[in-house]
Each structure stands twice: as C-alpha cells, then as structure tokens.
mmCIF file of C-alpha atoms in Angstrom:
data_model
loop_
_atom_site.group_PDB
_atom_site.id
_atom_site.type_symbol
_atom_site.label_atom_id
_atom_site.label_comp_id
_atom_site.label_asym_id
_atom_site.label_seq_id
_atom_site.Cartn_x
_atom_site.Cartn_y
_atom_site.Cartn_z
ATOM 1 C CA UNK A 1 40.797 -1.358 41.286
ATOM 2 C CA UNK A 2 38.838 -4.330 40.706
ATOM 3 C CA UNK A 3 40.542 -8.192 41.096
ATOM 4 C CA UNK A 4 39.426 -11.561 39.517
ATOM 5 C CA UNK A 5 37.095 -13.922 40.430
ATOM 6 C CA UNK A 6 38.732 -15.390 43.676
ATOM 7 C CA UNK A 7 38.127 -19.180 42.594
ATOM 8 C CA UNK A 8 40.631 -21.690 41.783
ATOM 9 C CA UNK A 9 38.630 -24.485 40.786
ATOM 10 C CA UNK A 10 34.843 -25.152 41.305
ATOM 11 C CA UNK A 11 33.562 -27.746 43.986
ATOM 12 C CA UNK A 12 31.370 -30.266 43.223
ATOM 13 C CA UNK A 13 27.932 -29.225 44.942
ATOM 14 C CA UNK A 14 26.237 -32.344 46.243
ATOM 15 C CA UNK A 15 22.951 -30.677 47.215
ATOM 16 C CA UNK A 16 22.989 -32.567 50.470
ATOM 17 C CA UNK A 17 23.521 -30.038 53.028
ATOM 18 C CA UNK A 18 26.243 -29.129 55.540
ATOM 19 C CA UNK A 19 24.202 -29.802 59.031
ATOM 20 C CA UNK A 20 20.109 -29.352 59.782
ATOM 21 C CA UNK A 21 19.639 -25.767 60.923
ATOM 22 C CA UNK A 22 17.559 -23.176 58.947
ATOM 23 C CA UNK A 23 16.805 -19.517 59.186
ATOM 24 C CA UNK A 24 14.458 -17.288 57.440
ATOM 25 C CA UNK A 25 15.127 -13.843 57.312
ATOM 26 C CA UNK A 26 13.020 -10.927 56.053
ATOM 27 C CA UNK A 27 14.073 -8.646 53.135
ATOM 28 C CA UNK A 28 11.013 -6.528 53.222
ATOM 29 C CA UNK A 29 9.124 -7.164 50.126
ATOM 30 C CA UNK A 30 9.829 -11.073 50.985
ATOM 31 C CA UNK A 31 11.806 -13.501 53.154
ATOM 32 C CA UNK A 32 14.751 -15.875 51.982
ATOM 33 C CA UNK A 33 15.399 -19.211 53.555
ATOM 34 C CA UNK A 34 18.951 -20.702 54.341
ATOM 35 C CA UNK A 35 19.049 -24.485 55.133
ATOM 36 C CA UNK A 36 21.171 -27.051 55.432
ATOM 37 C CA UNK A 37 23.572 -25.153 57.940
ATOM 38 C CA UNK A 38 25.639 -26.662 60.534
ATOM 39 C CA UNK A 39 26.119 -25.071 64.433
ATOM 40 C CA UNK A 40 28.544 -23.115 63.487
ATOM 41 C CA UNK A 41 27.616 -21.645 59.969
ATOM 42 C CA UNK A 42 23.845 -21.265 61.488
ATOM 43 C CA UNK A 43 25.353 -18.938 64.342
ATOM 44 C CA UNK A 44 27.174 -16.781 62.464
ATOM 45 C CA UNK A 45 24.130 -16.425 60.284
ATOM 46 C CA UNK A 46 21.814 -15.740 63.359
ATOM 47 C CA UNK A 47 24.490 -12.917 64.847
ATOM 48 C CA UNK A 48 24.279 -11.273 61.771
ATOM 49 C CA UNK A 49 20.264 -11.345 60.869
ATOM 50 C CA UNK A 50 18.896 -12.323 64.237
ATOM 51 C CA UNK A 51 16.416 -8.867 64.201
ATOM 52 C CA UNK A 52 14.994 -9.877 60.802
ATOM 53 C CA UNK A 53 14.129 -13.618 61.845
ATOM 54 C CA UNK A 54 11.141 -14.213 59.758
ATOM 55 C CA UNK A 55 8.193 -16.792 59.870
ATOM 56 C CA UNK A 56 6.522 -15.486 57.011
ATOM 57 C CA UNK A 57 6.775 -18.614 54.553
ATOM 58 C CA UNK A 58 9.459 -18.093 51.886
ATOM 59 C CA UNK A 59 10.222 -17.241 48.042
ATOM 60 C CA UNK A 60 13.864 -17.730 48.173
ATOM 61 C CA UNK A 61 15.710 -20.400 49.086
ATOM 62 C CA UNK A 62 19.196 -21.051 49.737
ATOM 63 C CA UNK A 63 20.905 -24.377 50.425
ATOM 64 C CA UNK A 64 23.807 -24.726 52.052
ATOM 65 C CA UNK A 65 26.727 -26.826 51.972
ATOM 66 C CA UNK A 66 31.003 -26.964 52.846
ATOM 67 C CA UNK A 67 33.400 -26.729 50.180
ATOM 68 C CA UNK A 68 37.319 -27.255 50.803
ATOM 69 C CA UNK A 69 39.202 -23.994 51.213
ATOM 70 C CA UNK A 70 41.337 -25.328 48.530
ATOM 71 C CA UNK A 71 38.985 -24.574 45.967
ATOM 72 C CA UNK A 72 38.871 -20.538 46.643
ATOM 73 C CA UNK A 73 41.765 -17.852 45.992
ATOM 74 C CA UNK A 74 42.808 -16.004 49.852
ATOM 75 C CA UNK A 75 41.645 -12.869 49.883
ATOM 76 C CA UNK A 76 41.649 -10.026 52.953
ATOM 77 C CA UNK A 77 38.154 -8.150 52.505
ATOM 78 C CA UNK A 78 38.986 -4.236 52.475
ATOM 79 C CA UNK A 79 42.196 -4.790 50.327
ATOM 80 C CA UNK A 80 40.558 -4.408 46.790
ATOM 81 C CA UNK A 81 37.305 -3.199 45.337
ATOM 82 C CA UNK A 82 35.345 -6.168 45.840
ATOM 83 C CA UNK A 83 32.787 -7.463 42.936
ATOM 84 C CA UNK A 84 30.731 -11.177 43.250
ATOM 85 C CA UNK A 85 31.821 -12.912 40.152
ATOM 86 C CA UNK A 86 28.732 -13.987 37.794
ATOM 87 C CA UNK A 87 28.444 -16.309 34.839
ATOM 88 C CA UNK A 88 26.247 -18.399 32.911
ATOM 89 C CA UNK A 89 26.811 -21.779 32.829
ATOM 90 C CA UNK A 90 24.271 -24.667 31.463
ATOM 91 C CA UNK A 91 20.435 -24.025 33.122
ATOM 92 C CA UNK A 92 22.368 -22.176 35.830
ATOM 93 C CA UNK A 93 23.620 -19.091 36.873
ATOM 94 C CA UNK A 94 27.249 -19.303 38.735
ATOM 95 C CA UNK A 95 28.171 -16.768 41.022
ATOM 96 C CA UNK A 96 31.481 -16.728 43.345
ATOM 97 C CA UNK A 97 33.414 -14.580 45.623
ATOM 98 C CA UNK A 98 34.673 -14.537 48.998
ATOM 99 C CA UNK A 99 35.183 -18.285 50.078
ATOM 100 C CA UNK A 100 31.790 -19.375 47.915
ATOM 101 C CA UNK A 101 30.998 -20.726 45.163
ATOM 102 C CA UNK A 102 26.695 -20.680 43.920
ATOM 103 C CA UNK A 103 24.897 -22.303 40.992
ATOM 104 C CA UNK A 104 21.430 -20.157 41.125
ATOM 105 C CA UNK A 105 18.498 -21.540 39.606
ATOM 106 C CA UNK A 106 16.897 -18.576 38.505
ATOM 107 C CA UNK A 107 13.063 -19.881 37.120
ATOM 108 C CA UNK A 108 13.033 -21.826 40.896
ATOM 109 C CA UNK A 109 14.430 -19.158 42.979
ATOM 110 C CA UNK A 110 16.548 -21.233 44.135
ATOM 111 C CA UNK A 111 20.510 -21.762 44.987
ATOM 112 C CA UNK A 112 23.274 -23.924 46.393
ATOM 113 C CA UNK A 113 25.753 -22.338 48.290
ATOM 114 C CA UNK A 114 29.247 -23.887 48.778
ATOM 115 C CA UNK A 115 31.314 -22.812 51.672
ATOM 116 C CA UNK A 116 34.510 -22.963 52.225
ATOM 117 C CA UNK A 117 35.803 -20.529 54.956
ATOM 118 C CA UNK A 118 35.640 -19.467 57.913
ATOM 119 C CA UNK A 119 32.452 -18.350 59.918
ATOM 120 C CA UNK A 120 33.079 -14.687 60.026
ATOM 121 C CA UNK A 121 33.010 -14.548 56.452
ATOM 122 C CA UNK A 122 29.479 -16.340 55.919
ATOM 123 C CA UNK A 123 26.702 -13.910 56.531
ATOM 124 C CA UNK A 124 28.497 -11.843 53.713
ATOM 125 C CA UNK A 125 28.314 -14.851 51.574
ATOM 126 C CA UNK A 126 24.717 -15.642 52.106
ATOM 127 C CA UNK A 127 23.762 -12.463 51.393
ATOM 128 C CA UNK A 128 25.809 -12.038 48.303
ATOM 129 C CA UNK A 129 23.809 -14.654 46.856
ATOM 130 C CA UNK A 130 20.601 -13.770 48.508
ATOM 131 C CA UNK A 131 20.842 -10.235 46.482
ATOM 132 C CA UNK A 132 21.165 -12.107 43.324
ATOM 133 C CA UNK A 133 17.992 -14.074 44.157
ATOM 134 C CA UNK A 134 16.041 -11.178 45.178
ATOM 135 C CA UNK A 135 16.868 -9.052 42.157
ATOM 136 C CA UNK A 136 15.478 -12.047 40.088
ATOM 137 C CA UNK A 137 11.991 -12.495 41.873
ATOM 138 C CA UNK A 138 11.609 -8.591 41.889
ATOM 139 C CA UNK A 139 12.421 -8.204 38.463
ATOM 140 C CA UNK A 140 10.196 -11.495 37.802
ATOM 141 C CA UNK A 141 6.994 -9.852 39.301
ATOM 142 C CA UNK A 142 7.518 -6.674 37.629
ATOM 143 C CA UNK A 143 9.787 -4.761 40.159
ATOM 144 C CA UNK A 144 13.125 -3.341 40.417
ATOM 145 C CA UNK A 145 15.978 -3.707 42.645
ATOM 146 C CA UNK A 146 18.339 -0.522 43.425
ATOM 147 C CA UNK A 147 22.020 -0.172 44.481
ATOM 148 C CA UNK A 148 20.688 3.187 46.459
ATOM 149 C CA UNK A 149 19.777 5.085 49.590
ATOM 150 C CA UNK A 150 16.608 5.380 50.798
ATOM 151 C CA UNK A 151 14.888 7.640 53.121
ATOM 152 C CA UNK A 152 11.223 8.353 54.619
ATOM 153 C CA UNK A 153 9.643 11.414 56.050
ATOM 154 C CA UNK A 154 5.773 11.681 56.932
ATOM 155 C CA UNK A 155 4.943 8.228 55.512
ATOM 156 C CA UNK A 156 6.560 8.772 51.993
ATOM 157 C CA UNK A 157 9.838 7.004 50.796
ATOM 158 C CA UNK A 158 12.755 9.249 48.358
ATOM 159 C CA UNK A 159 14.722 7.122 46.955
ATOM 160 C CA UNK A 160 18.659 8.359 46.155
ATOM 161 C CA UNK A 161 20.617 6.611 43.522
ATOM 162 C CA UNK A 162 23.965 7.350 42.550
ATOM 163 C CA UNK A 163 28.281 6.351 42.426
ATOM 164 C CA UNK A 164 29.945 4.778 44.984
ATOM 165 C CA UNK A 165 30.981 8.181 46.594
ATOM 166 C CA UNK A 166 28.161 10.274 45.382
ATOM 167 C CA UNK A 167 26.444 10.294 49.134
ATOM 168 C CA UNK A 168 24.211 8.217 49.702
ATOM 169 C CA UNK A 169 25.845 7.230 53.016
ATOM 170 C CA UNK A 170 26.621 10.925 53.573
ATOM 171 C CA UNK A 171 22.988 11.899 53.491
ATOM 172 C CA UNK A 172 21.327 8.846 55.319
ATOM 173 C CA UNK A 173 23.415 9.679 58.534
ATOM 174 C CA UNK A 174 22.511 13.480 58.331
ATOM 175 C CA UNK A 175 18.771 12.082 57.706
ATOM 176 C CA UNK A 176 18.368 9.885 60.592
ATOM 177 C CA UNK A 177 20.740 12.564 62.893
ATOM 178 C CA UNK A 178 17.202 14.941 61.545
ATOM 179 C CA UNK A 179 15.329 12.494 62.914
ATOM 180 C CA UNK A 180 14.078 10.747 59.616
ATOM 181 C CA UNK A 181 13.928 6.902 58.591
ATOM 182 C CA UNK A 182 16.472 5.131 56.646
ATOM 183 C CA UNK A 183 15.138 1.662 55.125
ATOM 184 C CA UNK A 184 18.707 0.944 53.635
ATOM 185 C CA UNK A 185 22.247 2.768 52.116
ATOM 186 C CA UNK A 186 22.576 -0.559 50.118
ATOM 187 C CA UNK A 187 19.820 -2.011 48.400
ATOM 188 C CA UNK A 188 16.260 -0.720 48.181
ATOM 189 C CA UNK A 189 13.319 -2.712 45.964
ATOM 190 C CA UNK A 190 10.670 -1.224 44.826
ATOM 191 C CA UNK A 191 7.380 -2.756 43.624
ATOM 192 C CA UNK A 192 3.645 -2.041 43.081
ATOM 193 C CA UNK A 193 0.417 -2.432 44.276
ATOM 194 C CA UNK A 194 -2.724 -3.338 43.035
ATOM 195 C CA UNK A 195 -3.293 -0.039 41.723
ATOM 196 C CA UNK A 196 -0.007 0.354 39.987
ATOM 197 C CA UNK A 197 1.769 2.501 42.617
ATOM 198 C CA UNK A 198 5.167 2.522 43.289
ATOM 199 C CA UNK A 199 6.215 0.822 47.225
ATOM 200 C CA UNK A 200 9.450 1.205 48.535
ATOM 201 C CA UNK A 201 10.563 -1.375 50.881
ATOM 202 C CA UNK A 202 14.177 -1.509 52.296
ATOM 203 C CA UNK A 203 16.423 -4.520 53.201
ATOM 204 C CA UNK A 204 18.304 -5.640 55.721
ATOM 205 C CA UNK A 205 21.305 -5.682 53.178
ATOM 206 C CA UNK A 206 23.478 -2.354 54.371
ATOM 207 C CA UNK A 207 26.596 -0.402 53.456
ATOM 208 C CA UNK A 208 28.381 1.692 55.257
ATOM 209 C CA UNK A 209 25.518 2.979 57.282
ATOM 210 C CA UNK A 210 24.753 -0.459 59.260
ATOM 211 C CA UNK A 211 21.798 -1.984 59.457
ATOM 212 C CA UNK A 212 18.482 -0.334 59.783
ATOM 213 C CA UNK A 213 15.743 -1.601 61.850
ATOM 214 C CA UNK A 214 13.381 -4.157 60.782
ATOM 215 C CA UNK A 215 10.085 -2.055 61.606
ATOM 216 C CA UNK A 216 11.802 0.234 58.727
ATOM 217 C CA UNK A 217 11.707 -1.763 56.080
ATOM 218 C CA UNK A 218 8.085 -0.825 54.700
ATOM 219 C CA UNK A 219 5.951 -0.919 53.006
ATOM 220 C CA UNK A 220 6.481 2.824 52.279
ATOM 221 C CA UNK A 221 4.627 4.902 49.492
ATOM 222 C CA UNK A 222 7.775 6.426 46.792
ATOM 223 C CA UNK A 223 7.300 9.836 46.443
ATOM 224 C CA UNK A 224 10.334 10.512 43.817
ATOM 225 C CA UNK A 225 13.788 9.375 43.094
ATOM 226 C CA UNK A 226 16.631 11.662 42.670
ATOM 227 C CA UNK A 227 20.030 10.986 41.101
ATOM 228 C CA UNK A 228 22.784 12.612 43.359
ATOM 229 C CA UNK A 229 25.839 15.206 42.123
ATOM 230 C CA UNK A 230 27.557 16.756 44.685
ATOM 231 C CA UNK A 231 27.390 20.494 44.275
ATOM 232 C CA UNK A 232 28.173 23.977 45.907
ATOM 233 C CA UNK A 233 24.637 24.486 46.459
ATOM 234 C CA UNK A 234 21.310 22.684 46.813
ATOM 235 C CA UNK A 235 19.322 22.565 43.593
ATOM 236 C CA UNK A 236 16.791 19.591 41.875
ATOM 237 C CA UNK A 237 16.763 19.039 37.967
ATOM 238 C CA UNK A 238 13.970 17.512 36.330
ATOM 239 C CA UNK A 239 15.970 14.009 34.586
ATOM 240 C CA UNK A 240 14.469 13.217 31.315
ATOM 241 C CA UNK A 241 14.160 10.398 28.653
ATOM 242 C CA UNK A 242 18.039 8.924 28.576
ATOM 243 C CA UNK A 243 19.845 10.572 31.589
ATOM 244 C CA UNK A 244 16.842 9.216 34.090
ATOM 245 C CA UNK A 245 16.365 5.388 32.189
ATOM 246 C CA UNK A 246 20.807 5.088 31.998
ATOM 247 C CA UNK A 247 21.399 6.149 35.471
ATOM 248 C CA UNK A 248 18.576 3.354 37.388
ATOM 249 C CA UNK A 249 20.079 0.796 34.575
ATOM 250 C CA UNK A 250 23.227 1.378 35.966
ATOM 251 C CA UNK A 251 21.941 0.981 39.890
ATOM 252 C CA UNK A 252 19.956 -2.210 39.327
ATOM 253 C CA UNK A 253 22.369 -4.708 40.283
ATOM 254 C CA UNK A 254 22.919 -8.239 38.537
ATOM 255 C CA UNK A 255 20.004 -7.947 36.034
ATOM 256 C CA UNK A 256 22.015 -5.274 34.341
ATOM 257 C CA UNK A 257 25.006 -7.371 33.518
ATOM 258 C CA UNK A 258 22.649 -10.773 33.378
ATOM 259 C CA UNK A 259 21.315 -11.220 29.815
ATOM 260 C CA UNK A 260 18.415 -13.087 30.471
ATOM 261 C CA UNK A 261 17.317 -10.673 32.797
ATOM 262 C CA UNK A 262 17.754 -7.662 30.598
ATOM 263 C CA UNK A 263 14.925 -7.439 28.536
ATOM 264 C CA UNK A 264 12.342 -7.729 31.824
ATOM 265 C CA UNK A 265 14.697 -4.994 33.456
ATOM 266 C CA UNK A 266 14.218 -2.971 30.138
ATOM 267 C CA UNK A 267 11.005 -3.044 30.196
ATOM 268 C CA UNK A 268 10.197 -2.298 33.898
ATOM 269 C CA UNK A 269 12.434 0.729 33.915
ATOM 270 C CA UNK A 270 10.357 2.016 31.124
ATOM 271 C CA UNK A 271 6.867 1.786 32.999
ATOM 272 C CA UNK A 272 8.943 2.878 36.278
ATOM 273 C CA UNK A 273 10.184 6.203 34.532
ATOM 274 C CA UNK A 274 7.069 6.923 33.236
ATOM 275 C CA UNK A 275 5.128 6.522 36.598
ATOM 276 C CA UNK A 276 8.090 8.073 39.248
ATOM 277 C CA UNK A 277 9.301 11.312 39.274
ATOM 278 C CA UNK A 278 12.462 11.596 38.612
ATOM 279 C CA UNK A 279 15.004 14.323 39.444
ATOM 280 C CA UNK A 280 19.237 14.992 39.568
ATOM 281 C CA UNK A 281 19.770 16.215 43.294
ATOM 282 C CA UNK A 282 22.551 18.893 43.330
ATOM 283 C CA UNK A 283 23.701 18.975 46.947
ATOM 284 C CA UNK A 284 25.862 19.810 49.691
ATOM 285 C CA UNK A 285 26.702 17.557 52.398
ATOM 286 C CA UNK A 286 24.639 19.735 55.140
ATOM 287 C CA UNK A 287 21.260 18.442 56.258
ATOM 288 C CA UNK A 288 19.614 21.409 54.876
ATOM 289 C CA UNK A 289 18.889 19.481 51.892
ATOM 290 C CA UNK A 290 15.990 17.716 52.906
ATOM 291 C CA UNK A 291 14.378 21.106 52.541
ATOM 292 C CA UNK A 292 14.798 21.393 49.125
ATOM 293 C CA UNK A 293 14.420 17.155 48.306
ATOM 294 C CA UNK A 294 10.658 17.786 50.135
ATOM 295 C CA UNK A 295 9.605 20.774 48.319
#
C-alpha cells in the first residue's frame, strides 16, 4: 500500500538558511554539499554520513532551512510503503516527503530544502533530495543511477537489478559473508571513462544491508548486469532488446518518472544496453550462485 504525498501546504522557501554549518558528503562519483544547517541538524547529518565526509569540491548542493511542522502530514516511517512525491512547478521540480519539502533547480543541480521534523528524520530528507540531484547529474553527463545492488570480485563489479524483494539485499549479505565487496544494496551509479568503458560507483545510500565502507565506492570496471529472478536453480540467460531495456528503465529512479529527463534516460539506456552484457539471473538464495555469475 502506497500513501499520498505528505505535505499539507507548501512552505515559503526563503533561501536564507537555518544556520551556518556545512558538510560535504562523498557520493562515489561526485560530492554533495549541504549548507545552511543549524547545530542540531548538522549533528544529525554528521552522525549518518561522517565516514563519507569529503573535501572534494561539490557538484551538487542543498541549502537547508527550517519549516513549521504544521506544513506536513504526520507519518511514522515503516507503517506503509513510502515514496517521495515529485511534481513540476514552473522552473523547479518540487519534491516532498516525511517532514520535508524541496525545490530542485535541475539545471543548477541545486535544491532548497525546508525541514519541519525531528532531527532523527533529517538525514533521510537530505538523502532523498540528494538522490534526485545525483540521478539528474548522471543523466546530464551520460551516466545512469540504478536501484540495484553491486558486488565487486577481483576488481570487477557486477550490477544486480530487481524489484523490491527480488533478493538484492539477500545476495549482498551472502556475498559479503563470502568475502566479496558490496558497494551498495540500494543505489549504484554507472559512468563511462574516456575510452568508453563502463565504470561502477557505489553510493553511501543504503537499503536493509546498511552503509558500506567509503573505500568500497569505487571506481570499479563494470563486467555485467544481472536481472534477478528467484528460481529453484542457479542459471543465467542472456537478456536481449526490450527485456533488458525495460528492466533497466524501471530501475532508474526519478529519471523514469520525470518527463523532462526521460529523453536523456532513453538515450543513455540505448548506449548502455549495447555496451554492457545483460543477463537474467535465476537463482537460489545460496552462496553457490556466485559460481554461475563469475563463470
């Protein structure tokens, strides 16, 4: 069951900031700078992302301000399936979720975020908006962001795509226990190097598996993509044409739902499907699946 957007009235974004604290977070392939925080919000963000703090100049920026709680619908995380609501508004994309509202200037890769909740919800609000900016930046540079898990073995990354419950987190845990490196079980980015080779980058945005290590984020050469299907045996089948394209389109968050970005997504996917091997992975929830993946 999905729930409607969690905002009653849109707050007035003054763009004046809630304080003078700033933090830069390494996202693997780029850096996100969060400005305008007061001490309480800075502390909450630092607790979540301190391991990923970066001194690399940022290409993505979010400015924070406070908003009255009355603007938002009360919500307890975990009660229902929750999704950030986005809508086009003049030159902005508006995004709203649990105790936050944001206006994203996609051309500038900047967002103004008004937060009206308790500090324990703040890092999730920043993450939600950061994901949208990251997806946009990657598309504009010819890359892609996927709802996925990625696992690195002997310097080569494999990307695993599937609907919720398909086994991304389970596979991540099994392969970590096998001694392999998990970049993220939630969001991973793909870019192309100067010679056109696909490169996998993890992100600090994690699912049930939890945050990975900063040194796991990459870059890693991408050896292949696997579309997950649970089955009574381990087996791979080459995915062609519409099956590969459709599965990857569905796994590209924000870009596949924002009309202004869909043409760029389609162009990137056409190149991507042509350059990277895509297979269907039918698998048991057993560590032996990696023998099939790595074959």
